[in-house]
Amino acid sequence: MRFRPCIDIHNGKVKQIVGSSLRDLGDEAVENFVAEHDAAWHARLFKEANLSGGHVILLNHKNSPYFEESKRQALAALAAFPGGLEIGGGITSDNAADWLAAGASRVIVQSYVFHDGKISFENLRRLEREIGKEQIVLDLSAAKKEENGQYYIMTDRWQKFTDTPLDAALMEALFEFCGEFLVHAISHEGLGGGIDEELVSLLADNILNPVTYAGGIRSMEDLEELYAIGDGRIDFTIGTGLDIYGGNLSFRDVVAFAEEH
């Protein structure tokens, strides 16, 4: 069980936001925390703690007036911890190799693959040919539809439902195209209300690739529960709950927990 820390960048600043509140129009989001330190500072912190495999996420659309500043922050983080961080946000087959050359260990991909509400296997194969499956992380972040109680992949920075359910068949179909899955419980993201037990159970029953869970972790008890449900096979990331992002969970305690489990 690995702790995979995150650096979320919005409007040129490291932030923690309520995931479901993100809007491209006006670059708006409900903010839980705006960091005093920049992305490179956080990357150095994670490097010193030997926490490889963390995520740098650009939350601005490429057409946003803030995108270039957010990108500059991301590049600085990768330079501060070369080979230690994964990068996500607007990744395509055209720019993936550039991000890897800039120091990312892997690229995190969602909207390029889950396009117009469906899976684009054409884009996925194009990306695999460009950089190889082991350097691809597929973001399967999902929310539950009220009408049928199923989880569906969310895309476009979690603003749109796709028609693709997150289930065993999907994970099996995507297994051969990537080296890792990342799954945010979008309805829990940034709210600090505890983990989505049902979603964690779904992931635990279908582990093919390494998988990282995010969403709602607020206490050591939540981590113990995640460990128990996932039998220690599910990695995790924490944003709003961490003290470095204004929460109550000690960063050092979380690092120690992961080392012990």
Short mmCIF file of C-alpha atoms in Angstrom, two decimals:
data_model
loop_
_atom_site.label_atom_id
_atom_site.label_comp_id
_atom_site.label_asym_id
_atom_site.label_seq_id
_atom_site.Cartn_x
_atom_site.Cartn_y
_atom_site.Cartn_z
CA MET A 1 0.00 0.00 0.00
CA ARG A 2 1.65 3.18 -1.20
CA PHE A 3 0.93 6.82 -0.41
CA ARG A 4 0.82 8.68 -3.72
CA PRO A 5 0.73 12.41 -2.89
CA CYS A 6 -0.80 15.00 -5.19
CA ILE A 7 -0.07 18.49 -6.46
CA ASP A 8 -3.23 19.97 -7.97
CA ILE A 9 -2.63 23.18 -9.91
CA HIS A 10 -5.46 25.60 -10.71
CA ASN A 11 -5.09 29.15 -12.02
CA GLY A 12 -1.33 28.94 -11.49
CA LYS A 13 -1.51 27.97 -7.81
CA VAL A 14 -1.35 24.74 -5.83
CA LYS A 15 -4.86 24.20 -4.49
CA GLN A 16 -7.30 21.75 -3.05
CA ILE A 17 -10.78 22.15 -4.49
CA VAL A 18 -14.15 20.44 -4.34
CA GLY A 19 -13.77 18.28 -7.44
CA SER A 20 -17.38 18.43 -8.54
CA SER A 21 -17.30 22.26 -8.45
CA LEU A 22 -14.70 22.69 -11.21
CA ARG A 23 -15.93 24.73 -14.18
CA ASP A 24 -14.03 25.76 -17.30
CA LEU A 25 -16.26 28.81 -17.75
CA GLY A 26 -14.52 31.54 -15.78
CA ASP A 27 -11.99 29.02 -14.42
CA GLU A 28 -14.12 28.66 -11.32
CA ALA A 29 -13.92 26.15 -8.46
CA VAL A 30 -14.87 25.97 -4.80
CA GLU A 31 -11.54 26.20 -3.00
CA ASN A 32 -10.76 24.30 0.18
CA PHE A 33 -7.17 25.48 0.38
CA VAL A 34 -4.71 27.63 -1.56
CA ALA A 35 -1.11 26.73 -0.75
CA GLU A 36 1.45 29.26 0.37
CA HIS A 37 4.20 27.29 -1.36
CA ASP A 38 4.56 26.59 -5.06
CA ALA A 39 4.48 23.25 -6.87
CA ALA A 40 8.25 22.79 -6.80
CA TRP A 41 8.27 23.13 -2.98
CA HIS A 42 5.75 20.33 -2.68
CA ALA A 43 7.70 18.17 -5.13
CA ARG A 44 10.85 18.60 -3.03
CA LEU A 45 8.89 17.64 0.09
CA PHE A 46 7.70 14.45 -1.56
CA LYS A 47 11.21 13.68 -2.84
CA GLU A 48 12.68 14.06 0.64
CA ALA A 49 10.04 11.61 1.95
CA ASN A 50 10.85 9.11 -0.85
CA LEU A 51 7.27 9.28 -2.14
CA SER A 52 7.59 8.43 -5.81
CA GLY A 53 4.55 8.00 -8.03
CA GLY A 54 2.65 11.08 -6.88
CA HIS A 55 0.42 13.06 -9.22
CA VAL A 56 0.74 16.55 -10.66
CA ILE A 57 -2.63 17.57 -12.11
CA LEU A 58 -3.30 20.64 -14.24
CA LEU A 59 -6.89 21.67 -13.65
CA ASN A 60 -7.11 24.42 -16.26
CA HIS A 61 -8.24 23.84 -19.84
CA LYS A 62 -5.55 24.51 -22.45
CA ASN A 63 -7.57 27.52 -23.66
CA SER A 64 -7.64 29.10 -20.22
CA PRO A 65 -5.68 32.34 -19.74
CA TYR A 66 -4.22 30.66 -16.64
CA PHE A 67 -3.01 27.53 -18.45
CA GLU A 68 0.53 28.67 -19.21
CA GLU A 69 1.16 29.64 -15.59
CA SER A 70 -0.27 26.32 -14.40
CA LYS A 71 1.93 24.53 -16.92
CA ARG A 72 4.98 26.46 -15.68
CA GLN A 73 4.23 25.32 -12.14
CA ALA A 74 3.89 21.71 -13.31
CA LEU A 75 7.19 21.80 -15.17
CA ALA A 76 8.91 23.21 -12.10
CA ALA A 77 7.54 20.36 -9.98
CA LEU A 78 8.80 17.75 -12.46
CA ALA A 79 12.21 19.41 -12.51
CA ALA A 80 12.36 19.34 -8.71
CA PHE A 81 11.61 15.60 -8.57
CA PRO A 82 12.64 14.12 -11.94
CA GLY A 83 11.24 10.65 -12.50
CA GLY A 84 9.26 10.82 -9.27
CA LEU A 85 5.93 12.29 -10.37
CA GLU A 86 3.19 11.51 -12.86
CA ILE A 87 1.50 14.29 -14.85
CA GLY A 88 -2.14 14.66 -15.84
CA GLY A 89 -4.34 17.27 -17.45
CA GLY A 90 -4.74 17.67 -21.20
CA ILE A 91 -2.47 14.75 -22.07
CA THR A 92 -2.63 13.51 -25.68
CA SER A 93 -0.45 11.50 -28.03
CA ASP A 94 0.92 14.80 -29.31
CA ASN A 95 2.33 16.01 -25.98
CA ALA A 96 2.81 12.88 -23.85
CA ALA A 97 6.43 12.33 -24.92
CA ASP A 98 7.23 15.97 -24.16
CA TRP A 99 5.96 15.60 -20.60
CA LEU A 100 8.01 12.44 -20.12
CA ALA A 101 11.07 14.26 -21.45
CA ALA A 102 10.37 17.04 -18.94
CA GLY A 103 10.75 14.55 -16.08
CA ALA A 104 7.38 12.85 -15.61
CA SER A 105 7.54 9.14 -14.85
CA ARG A 106 4.13 8.47 -16.43
CA VAL A 107 1.28 10.43 -17.98
CA ILE A 108 -2.28 10.35 -16.62
CA VAL A 109 -4.90 10.32 -19.35
CA GLN A 110 -8.66 10.69 -19.29
CA SER A 111 -10.46 13.04 -21.69
CA TYR A 112 -8.26 12.04 -24.64
CA VAL A 113 -9.43 8.44 -24.24
CA PHE A 114 -12.97 8.98 -22.94
CA HIS A 115 -13.97 11.27 -25.77
CA ASP A 116 -17.48 12.47 -26.65
CA GLY A 117 -18.94 10.20 -24.00
CA LYS A 118 -17.31 7.02 -25.29
CA ILE A 119 -13.98 5.19 -25.18
CA SER A 120 -11.74 6.12 -28.10
CA PHE A 121 -9.65 3.00 -28.59
CA GLU A 122 -8.14 4.72 -31.61
CA ASN A 123 -6.69 7.44 -29.38
CA LEU A 124 -5.65 4.91 -26.75
CA ARG A 125 -3.77 2.80 -29.30
CA ARG A 126 -2.15 5.93 -30.75
CA LEU A 127 -0.93 6.90 -27.29
CA GLU A 128 0.34 3.40 -26.57
CA ARG A 129 2.31 3.37 -29.83
CA GLU A 130 3.80 6.74 -28.96
CA ILE A 131 5.06 6.05 -25.42
CA GLY A 132 4.30 2.41 -24.49
CA LYS A 133 1.69 1.03 -22.09
CA GLU A 134 3.86 1.10 -18.97
CA GLN A 135 4.05 4.88 -19.06
CA ILE A 136 0.27 5.32 -19.30
CA VAL A 137 -2.01 5.81 -16.30
CA LEU A 138 -5.70 5.72 -17.17
CA ASP A 139 -7.85 7.98 -15.02
CA LEU A 140 -11.10 6.11 -14.36
CA SER A 141 -12.51 8.70 -11.96
CA ALA A 142 -16.21 8.10 -11.58
CA ALA A 143 -19.48 9.18 -10.04
CA LYS A 144 -22.72 7.31 -9.49
CA LYS A 145 -25.76 8.02 -11.64
CA GLU A 146 -28.89 8.34 -9.55
CA GLU A 147 -31.14 6.67 -12.11
CA ASN A 148 -29.44 3.27 -11.97
CA GLY A 149 -26.95 3.40 -9.09
CA GLN A 150 -24.00 2.55 -11.33
CA TYR A 151 -20.65 4.32 -11.41
CA TYR A 152 -19.79 6.02 -14.71
CA ILE A 153 -16.54 7.57 -15.90
CA MET A 154 -16.51 11.36 -15.66
CA THR A 155 -14.52 13.40 -18.16
CA ASP A 156 -13.55 16.99 -19.11
CA ARG A 157 -12.11 17.71 -15.66
CA TRP A 158 -15.01 15.80 -14.06
CA GLN A 159 -17.68 18.03 -15.58
CA LYS A 160 -19.38 15.50 -17.86
CA PHE A 161 -20.70 11.97 -17.49
CA THR A 162 -19.66 9.51 -20.16
CA ASP A 163 -21.84 6.56 -21.10
CA THR A 164 -19.07 4.21 -19.95
CA PRO A 165 -19.73 2.35 -16.68
CA LEU A 166 -16.83 1.65 -14.36
CA ASP A 167 -17.02 -2.11 -13.93
CA ALA A 168 -15.05 -5.33 -14.24
CA ALA A 169 -15.52 -5.51 -18.01
CA LEU A 170 -14.10 -2.03 -18.52
CA MET A 171 -11.03 -2.61 -16.37
CA GLU A 172 -10.33 -5.89 -18.12
CA ALA A 173 -10.68 -4.25 -21.55
CA LEU A 174 -8.28 -1.43 -20.61
CA PHE A 175 -5.75 -3.56 -18.75
CA GLU A 176 -3.61 -4.25 -21.83
CA PHE A 177 -3.27 -0.56 -22.71
CA CYS A 178 -1.84 0.91 -19.52
CA GLY A 179 0.38 0.28 -16.52
CA GLU A 180 -1.84 1.76 -13.85
CA PHE A 181 -5.31 3.01 -12.96
CA LEU A 182 -6.17 6.16 -10.99
CA VAL A 183 -9.70 6.47 -9.60
CA HIS A 184 -11.14 9.50 -7.84
CA ALA A 185 -14.47 9.08 -6.09
CA ILE A 186 -15.77 12.33 -7.50
CA SER A 187 -18.78 12.66 -5.21
CA HIS A 188 -16.37 12.43 -2.23
CA GLU A 189 -13.48 14.43 -3.68
CA GLY A 190 -12.56 17.48 -1.62
CA LEU A 191 -15.37 16.98 0.91
CA GLY A 192 -13.49 15.09 3.63
CA GLY A 193 -16.48 12.90 4.38
CA GLY A 194 -14.76 9.53 4.42
CA ILE A 195 -14.03 7.03 1.68
CA ASP A 196 -16.52 5.70 -0.86
CA GLU A 197 -16.66 2.13 0.48
CA GLU A 198 -18.73 0.81 -2.43
CA LEU A 199 -16.29 2.14 -5.02
CA VAL A 200 -13.29 0.83 -3.07
CA SER A 201 -14.91 -2.61 -2.93
CA LEU A 202 -15.49 -2.53 -6.69
CA LEU A 203 -11.80 -1.73 -7.24
CA ALA A 204 -10.65 -4.38 -4.77
CA ASP A 205 -12.63 -7.05 -6.62
CA ASN A 206 -11.07 -6.17 -9.96
CA ILE A 207 -7.39 -5.43 -9.40
CA LEU A 208 -5.48 -6.16 -12.59
CA ASN A 209 -3.16 -3.17 -12.73
CA PRO A 210 -1.87 -1.20 -9.76
CA VAL A 211 -4.69 1.16 -8.74
CA THR A 212 -4.71 4.36 -6.71
CA TYR A 213 -7.85 5.56 -4.92
CA ALA A 214 -8.62 9.19 -4.04
CA GLY A 215 -11.57 10.86 -2.40
CA GLY A 216 -12.72 11.72 1.10
CA ILE A 217 -9.85 10.36 3.20
CA ARG A 218 -9.89 12.40 6.43
CA SER A 219 -8.53 10.18 9.24
CA MET A 220 -6.24 7.29 10.07
CA GLU A 221 -9.40 5.22 10.52
CA ASP A 222 -10.27 5.87 6.87
CA LEU A 223 -6.83 4.59 5.90
CA GLU A 224 -7.29 1.48 8.02
CA GLU A 225 -10.65 0.88 6.34
CA LEU A 226 -9.15 1.35 2.88
CA TYR A 227 -6.38 -1.08 3.79
CA ALA A 228 -8.87 -3.66 5.05
CA ILE A 229 -11.28 -3.48 2.10
CA GLY A 230 -8.47 -3.49 -0.44
CA ASP A 231 -6.39 -6.08 1.41
CA GLY A 232 -3.44 -3.70 1.20
CA ARG A 233 -3.43 -3.77 -2.61
CA ILE A 234 -4.93 -0.33 -3.26
CA ASP A 235 -2.67 2.72 -3.15
CA PHE A 236 -4.07 6.06 -2.05
CA THR A 237 -3.73 9.78 -2.36
CA ILE A 238 -4.95 12.47 0.04
CA GLY A 239 -5.52 16.12 -0.68
CA THR A 240 -7.76 18.25 1.52
CA GLY A 241 -7.37 15.95 4.52
CA LEU A 242 -3.60 16.54 4.83
CA ASP A 243 -2.15 19.15 7.16
CA ILE A 244 0.03 20.51 4.33
CA TYR A 245 -3.24 21.35 2.57
CA GLY A 246 -5.10 22.69 5.58
CA GLY A 247 -6.47 19.38 6.90
CA ASN A 248 -6.05 17.49 10.14
CA LEU A 249 -4.05 14.47 8.96
CA SER A 250 -0.34 14.72 9.65
CA PHE A 251 1.68 14.30 6.48
CA ARG A 252 4.40 12.53 8.45
CA ASP A 253 1.90 10.18 10.09
CA VAL A 254 0.46 9.23 6.72
CA VAL A 255 3.95 8.55 5.35
CA ALA A 256 4.63 6.32 8.37
CA PHE A 257 1.32 4.50 7.95
CA ALA A 258 2.10 3.62 4.33
CA GLU A 259 5.59 2.43 5.26
CA GLU A 260 4.13 0.16 7.95
CA HIS A 261 1.44 -1.28 5.69
#
